[in-house]
XYZ file of C-alpha atoms in Angstrom:
522
model
C 71.116 50.960 -73.984
C 67.461 51.244 -74.272
C 65.333 50.558 -71.158
C 63.140 47.614 -72.151
C 60.867 48.013 -69.015
C 58.012 50.032 -70.510
C 55.097 51.399 -68.432
C 51.579 50.760 -69.753
C 49.390 53.746 -68.744
C 46.205 51.861 -69.439
C 47.193 48.949 -67.219
C 48.249 51.281 -64.426
C 44.848 52.970 -64.510
C 43.046 49.665 -64.369
C 45.020 48.567 -61.316
C 44.336 51.842 -59.570
C 40.619 51.646 -60.332
C 40.462 48.048 -59.076
C 41.969 49.088 -55.737
C 39.520 51.962 -55.437
C 36.554 49.669 -56.153
C 37.746 47.153 -53.542
C 38.155 49.892 -50.993
C 34.728 51.231 -51.850
C 33.091 47.821 -51.552
C 34.804 47.277 -48.199
C 33.585 50.626 -46.970
C 30.044 49.983 -48.110
C 30.020 46.586 -46.460
C 31.337 48.032 -43.201
C 28.740 50.744 -43.265
C 26.023 48.231 -43.990
C 27.224 46.103 -41.078
C 27.152 49.059 -38.714
C 23.682 50.019 -39.874
C 22.502 46.401 -39.480
C 23.935 46.204 -35.969
C 22.204 49.425 -35.053
C 18.909 48.182 -36.430
C 19.296 44.874 -34.554
C 20.044 46.705 -31.328
C 16.996 48.839 -31.853
C 14.805 45.821 -32.490
C 16.078 44.094 -29.341
C 15.438 47.197 -27.302
C 11.976 47.504 -28.809
C 11.166 43.899 -27.953
C 12.317 44.445 -24.391
C 9.888 47.296 -23.788
C 6.933 46.294 -25.962
C 4.866 43.298 -24.750
C 4.380 40.588 -27.330
C 1.365 38.314 -27.679
C 1.646 34.895 -26.005
C 1.514 31.874 -28.252
C 1.239 28.382 -26.699
C 1.088 25.065 -28.459
C -0.823 22.311 -26.704
C -0.056 18.758 -27.690
C -3.056 17.058 -29.227
C -4.455 14.515 -26.803
C -7.372 12.150 -26.648
C -8.917 10.276 -23.722
C -9.321 6.647 -24.689
C -11.564 4.571 -22.435
C -11.016 0.817 -22.756
C -13.970 -1.517 -22.793
C -14.750 -2.357 -19.134
C -13.542 -5.793 -18.111
C -14.880 -8.323 -15.651
C -13.722 -7.839 -12.066
C -12.238 -10.468 -9.739
C -11.472 -10.076 -6.050
C -9.942 -12.834 -3.937
C -10.622 -13.436 -0.236
C -7.823 -15.529 1.362
C -10.115 -18.005 3.136
C -10.039 -19.508 6.606
C -7.370 -19.100 9.238
C -5.349 -22.321 9.261
C -3.384 -24.202 11.887
C -0.232 -26.239 11.356
C -0.904 -29.962 11.710
C 2.067 -32.010 12.890
C 0.578 -35.301 11.764
C 3.147 -38.074 11.306
C 5.875 -35.496 11.632
C 4.622 -33.591 8.590
C 4.816 -29.886 9.502
C 3.716 -28.768 6.031
C 0.111 -29.894 6.450
C -2.501 -27.349 7.445
C -6.068 -27.477 8.719
C -8.799 -24.873 8.309
C -10.163 -23.437 11.566
C -13.771 -22.749 10.686
C -15.714 -20.641 8.224
C -15.076 -16.881 7.942
C -17.915 -14.402 7.585
C -18.022 -12.689 4.191
C -19.588 -9.299 3.428
C -19.717 -8.082 -0.176
C -20.938 -4.964 -1.978
C -21.686 -4.269 -5.617
C -22.895 -1.380 -7.760
C -24.516 -1.869 -11.163
C -23.697 -5.565 -11.312
C -24.058 -8.818 -9.382
C -21.406 -10.918 -7.639
C -20.826 -14.610 -8.149
C -18.904 -16.148 -5.245
C -17.018 -19.394 -5.891
C -14.434 -21.388 -3.964
C -10.928 -21.950 -5.321
C -8.962 -25.127 -4.704
C -6.887 -25.288 -1.495
C -5.090 -28.652 -1.559
C -2.672 -27.665 1.243
C -5.437 -27.122 3.840
C -7.735 -29.944 4.883
C -11.380 -28.992 5.255
C -14.833 -30.374 4.688
C -16.427 -27.026 3.823
C -15.840 -25.096 0.609
C -16.413 -21.794 2.447
C -13.126 -22.305 4.293
C -11.310 -22.204 0.958
C -10.267 -18.964 -0.756
C -13.263 -17.247 -2.314
C -13.410 -15.581 -5.711
C -15.813 -12.657 -6.098
C -16.601 -12.306 -9.794
C -18.619 -9.561 -11.485
C -19.123 -9.135 -15.199
C -19.220 -5.688 -16.757
C -22.866 -4.530 -16.943
C -22.250 -2.797 -20.285
C -19.528 -1.820 -22.706
C -19.383 1.638 -21.109
C -19.700 0.992 -17.376
C -17.087 -0.711 -15.209
C -18.419 -2.965 -12.434
C -17.851 -1.878 -8.840
C -17.434 -4.532 -6.172
C -15.810 -4.899 -2.764
C -15.517 -7.637 -0.177
C -14.183 -8.376 3.277
C -13.864 -11.499 5.397
C -13.654 -11.766 9.175
C -12.995 -14.603 11.591
C -12.595 -14.865 15.350
C -11.006 -18.011 16.760
C -10.025 -19.173 20.212
C -8.128 -22.417 20.728
C -5.096 -23.420 22.726
C -2.873 -22.689 19.705
C -4.487 -19.673 17.985
C -6.800 -16.954 19.282
C -7.834 -13.514 18.139
C -9.626 -11.618 15.391
C -8.426 -11.675 11.778
C -10.081 -9.520 9.131
C -8.919 -9.249 5.532
C -9.980 -7.366 2.454
C -10.654 -9.230 -0.766
C -7.987 -8.002 -3.168
C -6.838 -8.084 -6.760
C -4.087 -10.298 -8.128
C -0.741 -8.826 -9.211
C 2.732 -9.809 -10.408
C 4.604 -7.866 -7.717
C 3.561 -7.315 -4.097
C 5.222 -6.327 -0.805
C 3.999 -7.570 2.574
C 5.259 -6.053 5.836
C 4.570 -8.084 8.968
C 4.993 -11.455 10.600
C 7.850 -13.202 12.406
C 9.501 -16.628 12.299
C 11.123 -16.506 15.729
C 10.291 -18.976 18.497
C 6.591 -18.930 19.370
C 5.694 -17.063 16.173
C 4.184 -18.760 13.136
C 3.881 -16.967 9.821
C 2.328 -18.611 6.778
C 2.260 -17.291 3.225
C -0.921 -17.841 1.204
C -0.417 -17.679 -2.584
C -3.738 -17.647 -4.452
C -3.781 -17.775 -8.251
C -7.215 -16.824 -9.668
C -6.043 -16.722 -13.291
C -6.326 -19.367 -15.990
C -2.574 -20.011 -16.315
C -0.040 -21.347 -13.821
C 1.986 -18.800 -11.851
C 5.741 -19.203 -11.347
C 6.359 -17.447 -8.031
C 9.538 -16.138 -6.400
C 9.568 -15.161 -2.717
C 12.362 -12.997 -1.316
C 12.592 -11.920 2.316
C 14.275 -8.840 3.773
C 15.008 -9.017 7.491
C 16.922 -7.265 10.234
C 20.152 -8.850 8.930
C 19.593 -8.312 5.208
C 18.164 -10.145 2.220
C 17.370 -13.846 2.513
C 16.936 -16.101 -0.494
C 16.923 -19.686 0.706
C 16.275 -22.970 -1.054
C 12.773 -23.275 -2.428
C 12.170 -19.533 -2.640
C 11.940 -19.533 -6.435
C 10.163 -21.710 -8.948
C 7.065 -22.090 -6.757
C 4.302 -23.231 -9.100
C 0.751 -22.233 -8.224
C -1.756 -23.878 -10.515
C -4.728 -21.941 -11.947
C -7.651 -21.337 -9.563
C -5.578 -22.754 -6.698
C -4.064 -21.624 -3.396
C -0.701 -22.757 -2.040
C 0.330 -22.359 1.615
C 4.015 -22.064 2.562
C 5.590 -21.735 5.992
C 7.722 -18.601 5.941
C 10.096 -20.239 8.432
C 11.068 -22.728 5.721
C 12.325 -19.838 3.595
C 13.590 -17.448 6.292
C 14.020 -19.088 9.719
C 14.417 -17.067 12.938
C 13.673 -13.665 11.388
C 12.026 -11.197 13.746
C 11.100 -8.416 11.314
C 10.463 -9.874 7.863
C 9.439 -7.949 4.774
C 8.227 -10.307 2.047
C 8.296 -9.582 -1.665
C 6.262 -11.849 -3.963
C 6.803 -11.735 -7.726
C 5.330 -13.998 -10.372
C 5.464 -14.731 -14.072
C 2.668 -16.301 -16.050
C -0.385 -16.064 -13.818
C -0.870 -13.411 -11.166
C -1.318 -14.171 -7.461
C -2.900 -12.646 -4.369
C -0.417 -13.045 -1.477
C -1.488 -12.933 2.185
C 0.467 -13.468 5.400
C -1.077 -15.157 8.426
C 0.775 -14.522 11.680
C -0.047 -16.088 15.042
C 1.766 -15.719 18.362
C 2.235 -18.002 21.360
C 3.500 -16.169 24.433
C 4.264 -18.033 27.662
C 2.443 -21.096 26.305
C -0.765 -19.150 25.614
C -2.053 -17.780 22.280
C -1.576 -14.037 21.934
C -3.289 -13.035 18.707
C -3.657 -13.787 15.019
C -3.678 -11.556 11.953
C -4.118 -11.723 8.188
C -1.765 -9.252 6.486
C -2.488 -7.864 3.017
C 0.077 -6.318 0.654
C 0.868 -2.667 1.228
C 2.129 0.049 -1.086
C 5.292 -0.604 -3.073
C 8.566 1.037 -1.951
C 8.319 4.820 -1.990
C 9.782 7.906 -0.328
C 6.358 8.730 1.098
C 3.914 6.229 2.555
C 0.625 6.686 4.398
C -0.728 4.222 6.985
C -4.306 5.158 7.989
C -6.663 3.714 10.585
C -4.338 3.065 13.521
C -6.003 2.740 16.932
C -3.665 2.944 19.921
C -4.672 1.858 23.421
C -2.782 1.332 26.650
C -0.089 3.796 25.575
C 0.372 5.015 29.141
C 2.227 1.761 29.837
C 4.675 2.249 26.945
C 8.017 3.897 27.710
C 9.787 3.815 24.359
C 11.514 7.082 23.509
C 12.076 8.862 20.220
C 14.988 7.497 18.221
C 15.044 4.111 19.959
C 14.502 0.672 18.474
C 11.701 -1.701 19.468
C 13.085 -5.182 20.108
C 10.054 -7.100 21.422
C 6.809 -7.731 19.553
C 4.575 -7.167 22.577
C 4.966 -3.406 22.041
C 3.371 -1.254 19.346
C 5.894 -0.400 16.657
C 6.433 0.890 13.130
C 8.284 -1.606 10.939
C 10.347 0.010 8.174
C 12.443 -1.742 5.551
C 14.933 -0.249 3.094
C 15.232 -2.525 0.048
C 17.798 -0.309 -1.702
C 21.552 0.098 -1.335
C 21.577 3.452 0.489
C 20.665 4.289 4.078
C 17.360 6.122 4.463
C 16.772 9.014 6.839
C 13.192 8.473 7.971
C 10.622 10.715 9.639
C 7.389 9.151 10.890
C 4.695 11.722 11.672
C 1.556 10.728 13.575
C -1.576 12.780 12.827
C -4.436 12.356 15.280
C -8.071 13.371 15.398
C -6.993 16.123 17.784
C -3.743 17.584 19.011
C -0.533 18.425 17.207
C 1.358 15.963 14.999
C 4.126 13.992 16.692
C 7.239 12.977 14.745
C 9.828 10.248 15.269
C 13.107 10.387 13.341
C 15.670 7.697 12.656
C 18.072 6.338 10.051
C 17.384 2.873 8.658
C 20.420 1.098 7.166
C 20.340 -0.033 3.557
C 19.098 -3.573 3.064
C 17.775 -3.819 6.620
C 14.496 -3.758 8.567
C 13.999 -2.044 11.936
C 11.055 -1.323 14.227
C 10.610 2.177 15.610
C 8.446 3.282 18.568
C 5.427 5.530 18.232
C 6.827 8.028 20.691
C 4.758 9.811 23.308
C 1.234 9.434 21.969
C -2.063 9.339 23.814
C -4.642 6.662 23.146
C -6.732 7.339 20.062
C -6.977 7.042 16.285
C -4.036 8.099 14.123
C -2.654 8.129 10.604
C 1.078 7.752 10.045
C 2.974 9.496 7.260
C 6.395 7.974 6.583
C 8.836 10.262 4.749
C 12.254 8.973 3.697
C 15.247 10.054 1.657
C 15.161 6.743 -0.238
C 12.301 4.329 -1.015
C 11.047 2.295 1.948
C 8.204 -0.063 2.843
C 6.350 0.210 6.133
C 3.537 -1.062 8.354
C 2.470 -0.474 11.949
C 1.782 -3.064 14.646
C -0.626 -2.198 17.433
C -1.425 -4.245 20.541
C -4.928 -5.062 21.770
C -4.484 -5.820 25.453
C -6.761 -8.412 27.005
C -7.574 -6.248 30.032
C -7.987 -2.832 28.365
C -11.044 -1.417 26.632
C -9.594 0.510 23.646
C -12.387 3.093 23.859
C -12.076 3.895 27.570
C -8.499 2.892 28.437
C -9.981 1.393 31.589
C -8.392 -1.882 32.678
C -10.857 -4.713 33.129
C -11.087 -6.421 36.520
C -12.361 -9.667 35.001
C -9.871 -12.482 34.941
C -9.346 -13.953 31.484
C -10.704 -17.410 30.900
C -8.469 -20.440 31.196
C -7.468 -22.074 27.920
C -9.749 -24.757 26.549
C -8.765 -28.355 26.055
C -7.259 -29.295 22.712
C -9.811 -29.398 19.910
C -9.786 -30.785 16.415
C -8.375 -28.846 13.465
C -11.836 -28.166 12.017
C -13.170 -26.576 15.192
C -12.689 -23.021 16.413
C -13.179 -24.046 20.033
C -14.776 -21.703 22.520
C -14.935 -18.003 21.676
C -14.233 -17.073 25.291
C -11.187 -14.765 25.309
C -7.918 -16.358 26.387
C -5.295 -14.600 28.452
C -3.162 -13.251 25.634
C -4.998 -10.580 23.721
C -4.506 -9.699 20.071
C -2.444 -7.568 17.711
C -3.126 -5.669 14.485
C -0.974 -4.990 11.445
C -1.885 -1.694 9.749
C -0.518 -1.558 6.200
C 0.281 1.372 3.927
C -2.190 2.089 1.168
C -2.839 4.296 -1.853
C -5.289 7.219 -1.909
C -8.860 6.768 -3.076
C -10.888 9.219 -5.128
C -14.308 9.158 -6.725
C -16.732 6.506 -5.498
C -15.470 3.644 -3.323
C -17.609 0.806 -1.990
C -16.987 -0.098 1.653
C -17.921 -3.548 2.958
C -17.901 -3.702 6.760
C -17.390 -6.997 8.550
C -19.167 -8.042 11.730
C -16.079 -7.369 13.853
C -16.281 -5.247 17.020
C -16.932 -1.496 16.783
C -15.832 -0.724 13.212
C -14.514 2.790 12.646
C -13.798 4.462 9.318
C -10.648 6.576 9.475
C -10.130 9.269 6.820
C -6.925 11.261 6.266
C -6.524 14.344 4.088
C -2.919 14.844 2.965
C -3.709 18.023 1.007
C -3.459 21.684 1.916
C -7.192 22.412 1.668
C -10.257 20.988 3.379
C -11.918 17.988 1.723
C -15.568 16.995 2.073
C -16.458 13.307 1.828
C -19.990 12.064 1.224
C -21.029 8.818 2.863
C -24.173 6.806 2.197
C -25.564 3.516 3.519
C -28.051 1.501 1.454
C -28.633 4.564 -0.761
C -29.412 6.679 2.319
C -27.210 9.756 2.589
C -25.364 10.324 5.846
C -23.938 13.626 7.113
C -20.968 14.856 5.088
C -17.542 14.506 6.666
C -15.213 17.495 6.314
C -11.531 16.689 6.757
C -9.200 19.643 7.368
C -5.809 19.876 5.707
C -3.514 17.194 7.133
C -6.410 16.171 9.345
C -7.918 12.882 10.524
C -11.573 12.058 11.014
C -13.014 8.914 12.626
C -16.558 7.840 11.711
C -18.324 4.980 13.567
C -19.822 2.370 11.234
C -22.408 -0.373 11.631
C -21.097 -3.967 11.720
C -22.081 -5.907 8.609
C -23.247 -2.790 6.738
C -22.407 -1.616 3.228
C -21.446 1.953 2.413
C -20.515 4.112 -0.555
C -17.855 6.771 -0.053
C -17.592 9.663 -2.517
C -14.738 12.174 -2.619
C -13.724 14.585 -5.371
C -10.200 14.726 -3.983
C -7.735 12.070 -2.886
C -8.025 10.789 0.684
C -6.569 7.827 2.550
C -8.926 5.483 4.370
C -9.121 2.311 6.439
C -11.674 0.519 8.600
C -10.451 -0.422 12.069
C -12.060 -2.985 14.389
C -11.314 -2.910 18.102
C -12.589 -4.624 21.221
C -11.160 -5.772 24.514
C -8.383 -8.163 23.531
C -9.406 -8.041 19.845
C -8.290 -5.938 16.896
C -8.017 -5.789 13.105
C -7.643 -3.214 10.344
C -8.592 -3.229 6.655
C -7.286 -0.591 4.211
C -9.535 0.839 1.524
C -7.829 0.417 -1.830
C -8.547 2.380 -5.020
C -11.085 0.887 -7.380
C -9.740 -1.286 -10.170
C -7.947 0.723 -12.843
C -8.453 -1.900 -15.567
C -11.182 0.131 -17.260
C -9.927 3.622 -16.461
C -9.442 6.171 -19.206
C -5.971 6.491 -20.743
C -4.698 9.791 -22.144
C -2.927 9.252 -25.469
C -1.042 11.771 -27.625
C -1.369 11.017 -31.363
C 1.658 11.761 -33.556
């Protein structure tokens, strides 16, 4: 039999050559890979030892300055008393005319009264005052400031109340007041805008959040002030923190607190909004007197409002570890530490501090709000700490709601709420009321010295150098107007103190409505 399986020599050669070519291609590729890896390694090593030029790309930006707008500041108006006429405890009467001091730069101020239907009065100057200034040009923003001050002495209310004239907002926090027995706290809601404001008031106290009937849907008509008793919204609360929000128009909220102690008036105060919740707050301009009689210790809780205290509220849902550090004009800082429960308000002591002027820095692990209450004792001069031997005057007979009665001091004394504030920078106008012995307190929270220039009526005064984390106190002239200039951020307040009298006004940053805005075009 023939073998039919024939071998094709040509085909066999082609197969062999194909295998050789594949092997050759594989070898060349492997060699090329090894050479490439070696070159890459060499390049990496070269880059590691040879410095390369730096190339940075900066995003294109442009500073856009809006056209300056007109400025409006609102002064809360007269201290009011509750009138229990015909059993109506929601009627209020003005207690005289406050003194107003205003300042302006490059513009003029028009002062007008806003409607105050809840407070009876025969004088428009007892009503809330609007300070209006139009922009002097399309390039320059108007600068204005204002302050009001009033001292009263009747059988129901006595003391000194001084308030700054502030801007309206849609969200504000006020720390101060009390609705316990013998304490009256009123909430002023002033709407300077041209549309009605729908206001909601929520209160945080020592037992948590309070949202009672009537706390929402409060309508404040345009160019009008409403007055509400805080006790109607949050009765028997010793340490309230009040949040005011609004839709539609904006409002300027103010608390008025007055105290009756052992049947005698023991002070009155107008409380402005402080800084919003934050993990770091600064409270400048605190004057302490009579501290040798205080025995509170670090870590304790203040339970009576006749002692100086630091009120701290935690609006969030987590406990806050808090450190309150007091910086004085001299001496080392003194710190008080505590933990404030979530959704609660407590009052902490100042600790072992001497009499003097201080700034408090509140540091917390979670956002808090804070303010400080100081006591102005009737028999102690806050500048000498020397008790007075003069007996306080007996209370006057009852007077009408439109009278302030005698200005002779009653037996109680006074108290001051010092609120947290934001830093100021650039030029700030300072209006000083006619209250007793005004003092400008400056605090530098930076790590380098800051020099502040102060002038009165265009007359330069000596520069004030504030060391890092330092405090400086500068005496001012009652009723004067100053300009403060600082290239770096500082915190400031004006404190007023006399025997049995006290008040404090924070210096807020100038209006940001016409500030430049940095934009990044696409």
